[in-house]
XYZ file of C-alpha atoms in Angstrom:
427
model
C 0.000 0.000 0.000
C 2.901 2.402 0.691
C 3.942 2.381 -2.980
C 0.566 3.488 -4.334
C 0.818 6.765 -6.252
C -1.854 9.451 -6.484
C -2.975 8.278 -9.929
C -3.089 4.662 -8.806
C -5.123 5.697 -5.780
C -7.587 7.517 -8.053
C -7.908 4.394 -10.205
C -8.580 2.211 -7.154
C -11.278 4.600 -5.916
C -12.808 4.718 -9.416
C -12.815 0.916 -9.534
C -14.689 0.807 -6.230
C -17.178 3.343 -7.596
C -17.755 1.025 -10.538
C -18.211 -1.840 -8.087
C -20.808 0.245 -6.248
C -22.723 0.928 -9.477
C -22.459 -2.766 -10.312
C -24.127 -3.540 -6.986
C -27.200 -1.357 -7.425
C -27.378 -2.124 -11.152
C -27.535 -5.868 -10.516
C -29.704 -6.008 -7.375
C -32.596 -6.871 -9.678
C -30.871 -10.094 -10.709
C -31.413 -11.642 -7.304
C -34.370 -9.821 -5.864
C -36.715 -8.593 -8.627
C -38.873 -11.726 -8.710
C -38.834 -12.074 -4.924
C -40.086 -8.512 -4.550
C -42.635 -8.673 -7.384
C -44.248 -11.852 -6.033
C -44.389 -10.432 -2.506
C -42.124 -13.083 -0.963
C -40.058 -10.337 0.685
C -40.549 -6.646 1.310
C -38.291 -4.471 -0.895
C -35.944 -3.149 1.815
C -35.639 -6.555 3.463
C -34.803 -8.132 0.112
C -31.989 -5.709 -0.765
C -30.536 -5.932 2.759
C -30.344 -9.719 2.545
C -28.860 -9.511 -0.943
C -26.199 -7.045 0.226
C -25.009 -9.322 3.036
C -24.812 -12.379 0.780
C -23.000 -10.442 -1.952
C -20.368 -9.577 0.639
C -20.041 -13.204 1.712
C -19.815 -14.388 -1.892
C -16.886 -12.065 -2.580
C -14.679 -14.213 -0.344
C -15.504 -17.598 -1.856
C -13.408 -17.590 -5.041
C -10.865 -15.592 -7.079
C -11.047 -17.485 -10.396
C -12.954 -14.734 -12.217
C -10.631 -12.071 -10.810
C -7.658 -13.932 -12.284
C -9.373 -14.110 -15.681
C -9.545 -10.304 -15.768
C -6.233 -9.430 -14.133
C -4.175 -11.900 -16.112
C -6.151 -13.072 -19.120
C -8.411 -10.590 -20.899
C -5.688 -8.115 -21.830
C -1.907 -8.333 -21.866
C -0.422 -6.697 -18.793
C 2.745 -5.606 -20.580
C 2.413 -2.137 -22.041
C -0.811 -1.355 -20.171
C -0.624 1.769 -18.037
C -2.687 2.901 -15.079
C -4.294 5.564 -17.297
C -5.687 2.818 -19.538
C -7.481 1.188 -16.618
C -8.831 4.549 -15.483
C -10.262 5.205 -18.952
C -11.798 1.721 -19.039
C -13.575 2.316 -15.737
C -14.935 5.657 -16.939
C -16.570 3.976 -19.932
C -18.046 1.212 -17.768
C -19.428 3.557 -15.090
C -21.112 5.934 -17.534
C -22.761 3.058 -19.423
C -23.962 1.518 -16.150
C -25.517 4.795 -15.058
C -27.142 5.461 -18.436
C -28.814 2.047 -18.619
C -29.894 2.359 -14.978
C -31.516 5.703 -15.807
C -33.717 4.140 -18.481
C -34.364 1.016 -16.398
C -32.633 -1.507 -18.652
C -30.868 -4.491 -17.040
C -27.753 -4.388 -19.202
C -24.543 -6.166 -18.276
C -22.150 -4.432 -15.879
C -19.659 -7.154 -16.692
C -19.706 -6.452 -20.411
C -19.512 -2.728 -19.728
C -16.270 -3.384 -17.876
C -14.961 -5.730 -20.562
C -15.857 -3.237 -23.280
C -14.121 -0.467 -21.381
C -10.949 -2.504 -20.950
C -10.902 -3.592 -24.594
C -11.643 -0.110 -25.963
C -9.045 1.641 -23.814
C -6.428 -1.015 -24.591
C -7.046 -0.809 -28.330
C -6.623 2.973 -28.200
C -3.455 2.682 -26.135
C -1.452 -0.210 -27.619
C -3.570 -1.623 -30.434
C -4.934 -5.112 -31.056
C -1.824 -6.780 -29.651
C -2.901 -5.739 -26.151
C -6.108 -7.813 -26.237
C -6.125 -11.604 -25.889
C -8.666 -12.473 -28.559
C -8.957 -16.132 -27.604
C -9.844 -15.253 -24.012
C -12.413 -12.699 -25.196
C -14.078 -15.339 -27.365
C -13.971 -18.326 -24.999
C -14.592 -16.613 -21.650
C -16.644 -13.559 -22.605
C -18.467 -13.812 -25.955
C -19.399 -17.500 -25.960
C -20.689 -17.435 -22.356
C -22.625 -14.260 -23.222
C -24.526 -16.154 -25.909
C -24.852 -19.471 -24.111
C -25.585 -18.374 -20.542
C -29.034 -16.781 -20.994
C -30.129 -19.680 -23.245
C -28.941 -22.311 -20.774
C -30.481 -20.445 -17.822
C -33.731 -19.952 -19.748
C -34.017 -23.650 -20.594
C -33.161 -24.650 -17.026
C -35.805 -22.295 -15.620
C -38.360 -23.429 -18.231
C -37.919 -27.094 -17.334
C -37.792 -26.370 -13.601
C -41.036 -24.398 -13.850
C -42.747 -27.200 -15.796
C -41.680 -29.689 -13.126
C -42.726 -27.371 -10.310
C -46.224 -26.853 -11.707
C -46.618 -30.571 -12.372
C -45.779 -31.392 -8.773
C -47.913 -28.529 -7.463
C -50.954 -29.740 -9.420
C -51.271 -32.631 -6.996
C -51.370 -30.404 -3.928
C -53.480 -27.558 -2.633
C -52.072 -24.202 -3.753
C -52.741 -22.517 -0.415
C -51.031 -25.317 1.454
C -47.878 -24.993 -0.633
C -47.806 -21.176 -0.772
C -45.699 -20.848 2.380
C -43.246 -23.462 1.144
C -42.788 -21.713 -2.192
C -42.287 -18.417 -0.405
C -39.520 -19.941 1.730
C -38.012 -21.599 -1.330
C -38.048 -18.364 -3.262
C -36.297 -16.527 -0.432
C -33.661 -19.270 -0.248
C -33.101 -19.297 -4.013
C -32.859 -15.487 -4.081
C -30.203 -15.711 -1.393
C -28.347 -18.270 -3.488
C -28.408 -15.919 -6.495
C -27.027 -13.107 -4.310
C -24.267 -15.373 -3.048
C -23.475 -16.444 -6.612
C -23.457 -12.806 -7.732
C -20.829 -12.018 -5.117
C -18.646 -14.887 -6.319
C -18.754 -13.563 -9.893
C -19.306 -9.810 -10.090
C -17.384 -8.631 -7.024
C -14.357 -10.444 -8.410
C -14.397 -8.362 -11.573
C -13.508 -5.274 -9.597
C -10.919 -7.265 -7.657
C -9.387 -8.235 -10.979
C -9.312 -4.632 -12.215
C -7.682 -3.336 -9.014
C -5.157 -6.185 -9.114
C -4.393 -5.325 -12.749
C -3.887 -1.669 -11.753
C -1.531 -2.714 -8.957
C 0.451 -4.839 -11.437
C 0.744 -1.968 -13.924
C 1.837 0.297 -11.059
C 4.563 -2.217 -10.110
C 3.007 -2.806 -6.700
C 2.291 -6.473 -7.417
C 4.060 -9.018 -9.576
C 2.255 -10.197 -12.739
C -0.021 -13.147 -12.090
C -0.576 -12.286 -8.422
C -3.823 -13.070 -6.655
C -5.839 -10.134 -5.253
C -4.561 -9.038 -1.812
C -6.967 -9.403 1.104
C -7.593 -5.644 1.346
C -8.684 -5.658 -2.301
C -11.107 -8.540 -1.671
C -12.579 -6.820 1.390
C -12.953 -3.391 -0.238
C -14.533 -4.823 -3.399
C -16.953 -6.935 -1.370
C -18.007 -3.987 0.783
C -18.465 -1.682 -2.233
C -20.734 -4.079 -4.118
C -22.689 -4.831 -0.920
C -23.321 -1.113 -0.314
C -24.460 -0.653 -3.900
C -26.758 -3.648 -3.578
C -28.338 -2.243 -0.418
C -28.992 1.066 -2.163
C -31.175 -0.893 -4.589
C -31.427 -0.332 -8.332
C -35.168 0.166 -8.111
C -35.628 1.158 -11.760
C -34.132 -2.098 -12.986
C -35.892 -4.124 -10.284
C -39.170 -2.741 -11.637
C -38.343 -3.740 -15.215
C -37.245 -7.251 -14.234
C -40.090 -7.821 -11.791
C -43.007 -6.087 -13.524
C -42.072 -5.241 -17.107
C -40.699 -8.479 -18.525
C -43.341 -11.018 -17.483
C -45.690 -11.820 -14.615
C -44.420 -14.485 -12.254
C -46.087 -16.482 -9.514
C -44.004 -17.713 -6.546
C -43.371 -21.196 -8.049
C -42.024 -19.557 -11.219
C -39.872 -17.150 -9.228
C -38.418 -20.046 -7.276
C -37.619 -21.994 -10.454
C -36.098 -18.973 -12.222
C -33.818 -18.057 -9.331
C -32.672 -21.614 -8.728
C -31.783 -22.094 -12.391
C -29.930 -18.786 -12.538
C -27.943 -19.464 -9.366
C -26.849 -22.866 -10.657
C -25.531 -21.393 -13.914
C -23.719 -18.519 -12.158
C -22.038 -20.728 -9.555
C -20.905 -23.195 -12.213
C -19.427 -20.393 -14.320
C -17.611 -18.876 -11.325
C -16.023 -22.250 -10.606
C -14.819 -22.483 -14.217
C -13.594 -18.871 -14.307
C -16.159 -17.767 -16.895
C -16.799 -14.080 -16.319
C -20.342 -14.090 -17.633
C -23.081 -11.538 -17.193
C -25.285 -12.341 -14.220
C -27.828 -9.908 -15.688
C -28.175 -11.970 -18.853
C -28.382 -15.212 -16.898
C -31.143 -13.950 -14.598
C -33.057 -12.281 -17.446
C -32.940 -15.501 -19.463
C -34.173 -17.459 -16.458
C -37.083 -15.042 -15.897
C -38.150 -15.312 -19.543
C -37.866 -19.100 -19.536
C -39.951 -19.341 -16.387
C -42.506 -16.881 -17.768
C -43.017 -18.962 -20.917
C -43.379 -22.312 -19.131
C -47.045 -22.230 -17.972
C -49.869 -22.541 -20.494
C -50.727 -19.057 -21.676
C -47.448 -17.694 -20.297
C -46.491 -14.327 -21.740
C -43.162 -12.541 -22.153
C -43.449 -8.877 -23.058
C -41.239 -8.937 -26.085
C -41.165 -5.149 -26.452
C -39.280 -4.943 -23.149
C -37.200 -8.017 -23.981
C -36.203 -6.520 -27.347
C -34.989 -3.340 -25.650
C -32.912 -5.503 -23.331
C -31.407 -7.471 -26.222
C -30.458 -4.242 -27.989
C -28.822 -2.932 -24.805
C -26.885 -6.182 -24.431
C -25.583 -5.898 -27.978
C -24.586 -2.261 -27.538
C -22.866 -2.634 -24.178
C -19.440 -3.843 -25.302
C -19.001 -1.404 -28.224
C -20.604 1.579 -26.451
C -18.551 1.254 -23.261
C -15.492 0.560 -25.425
C -16.034 3.710 -27.489
C -16.375 5.911 -24.390
C -13.307 4.285 -22.849
C -11.299 4.770 -26.046
C -12.191 8.479 -26.094
C -11.251 8.749 -22.415
C -7.946 6.994 -23.083
C -7.198 9.435 -25.906
C -7.563 12.278 -23.394
C -5.610 10.617 -20.596
C -2.797 9.991 -23.067
C -2.312 13.756 -23.355
C -0.889 13.994 -19.851
C -2.037 15.313 -16.490
C -4.512 17.775 -17.950
C -6.153 14.960 -19.901
C -6.540 12.788 -16.792
C -8.031 15.775 -14.948
C -10.442 16.471 -17.811
C -11.630 12.852 -17.865
C -12.179 12.896 -14.103
C -14.217 16.108 -14.373
C -16.277 14.693 -17.237
C -16.962 11.529 -15.233
C -18.202 13.477 -12.223
C -20.261 15.866 -14.370
C -21.806 13.066 -16.424
C -22.666 11.040 -13.333
C -24.213 14.090 -11.680
C -26.292 14.912 -14.743
C -27.662 11.364 -14.936
C -28.530 11.450 -11.240
C -30.399 14.739 -11.635
C -32.363 13.342 -14.576
C -33.333 10.310 -12.509
C -34.925 12.566 -9.875
C -37.536 13.729 -12.383
C -39.184 10.303 -12.369
C -38.172 8.684 -9.076
C -38.560 4.969 -8.449
C -37.803 3.616 -4.984
C -38.851 0.913 -2.545
C -42.206 2.618 -1.947
C -43.437 2.358 -5.545
C -41.290 -0.310 -7.189
C -44.168 -2.805 -7.333
C -46.917 -0.299 -8.189
C -48.931 -1.010 -11.334
C -48.791 2.656 -12.285
C -46.249 5.180 -11.088
C -47.147 8.776 -10.422
C -44.662 10.715 -12.481
C -42.524 7.715 -13.339
C -42.609 5.739 -16.529
C -44.037 2.283 -16.054
C -42.345 -0.569 -17.898
C -43.649 -1.350 -21.316
C -46.338 -3.966 -20.962
C -47.001 -5.996 -24.043
C -50.406 -7.413 -24.956
C -51.715 -10.190 -22.778
C -52.406 -12.375 -25.819
C -55.604 -13.347 -27.615
C -56.258 -16.490 -25.566
C -55.635 -14.762 -22.237
C -57.899 -11.833 -23.163
C -60.676 -14.093 -24.421
C -60.626 -16.196 -21.268
C -60.726 -13.091 -19.089
C -63.714 -11.762 -21.036
C -65.905 -14.780 -20.365
C -64.781 -15.636 -16.835
C -66.953 -13.958 -14.194
C -65.410 -12.807 -10.919
C -66.200 -14.792 -7.754
C -69.697 -14.161 -6.491
C -70.134 -11.795 -3.626
C -66.810 -10.014 -4.032
C -68.070 -6.962 -5.922
C -70.742 -4.557 -4.713
C -73.443 -3.327 -7.073
C -72.244 -0.950 -9.747
C -68.548 -1.718 -9.160
C -66.213 -1.805 -12.159
C -63.899 -4.755 -12.210
C -60.821 -4.571 -14.449
C -60.135 -7.907 -16.119
C -57.287 -6.808 -18.382
C -55.639 -3.509 -19.182
C -58.050 -2.924 -22.107
C -61.193 -4.807 -20.999
C -63.702 -3.941 -18.275
C -66.805 -5.751 -17.098
C -69.517 -3.907 -15.153
C -71.870 -5.910 -12.974
C -75.195 -4.502 -11.805
C -77.363 -5.835 -9.034
C -80.623 -7.229 -10.444
C -82.498 -5.805 -7.475
C -81.116 -2.339 -8.035
C -82.716 -1.961 -11.486
C -84.867 -4.809 -12.842
C -84.996 -3.205 -16.285
C -81.262 -3.575 -16.758
C -79.549 -6.770 -17.790
C -77.668 -8.625 -15.063
C -74.267 -8.009 -16.620
C -72.893 -6.133 -19.552
C -69.498 -6.490 -21.159
């Protein structure tokens, strides 16, 4: 620690800021379905997730080693390059959080590192084989694998539940969903917290504080774990809303299946050193679980926006990082300018977010006062038709009450005794 220079210290602090944004950006991965189904209250959910993220940070360093000694070549990489990479990743994280899209913090970091390295030393600084085998291929495979696992798990869950009383099993599914959400949080800590550990370790290697190939020091592990836990506790409510309310509608058995499938994929990838996107894994699991029941609906308008954001993350973060690296390469004034732009950009995004606030008090609301609700796709012809002909339970609605069946369909029931001339029900 005594050999850390001012610039290296700034890079370490910036890396921890990225870790913090990663925490609140990815809270939805573990807790969106748990919150949306009512298994846990919002603040309780994020507090539990924060603690388990911290614990998970201490369980493995395989992903950290992939970043610090595999993605890019350490020789020729300067501390300024890492600083520029983090700037690109942070700004992309904040932008996608502002619009409520669960993009990949991991790919934002990878894009930043690749873009800044290409600007600094060219293509020779990037290990293409590692990018393909441990970043791009997992990015394509992980959401598909998680989606299939959640789809099959949901089918099995509903088949088993069909033989039991739903009310009798409700408490068990609630407990299972809480446990599986905790497992996802633990898995997230083993994967995402390590990415910041890897970046800080890489910065320490470029600053000649550590030897190449070194494991992260304990103080790096602790600081990265605490930063991501604090970010998780803050809660990325905008993204939680999109994942929990905007992508599909889940019942507790589906939430349990989705989270269990996602946690299994994440833990397996952490063991193998695959630095995949936990966001993509959890999103794929939610969609797979949403499609499993008969009549299940995924709102493809929201899903399409997510897919576009996933595709843009690497190049967009890389482009910002490359521009930042061009400035930092000009000397001290360039580094200062990039730091000022980072603070100003982050502040501007925060101020914009205050115009349409989303927090723990309204994250599960069907309609937000002053805040944009997630895009809800059509319920589907079959679902709408069934809702139109299915009467509500007798005795639940007083005379003259309007009962909303779907977003675009209303049925009004009138008491026969109130007005004999009127029909009993009109649709």
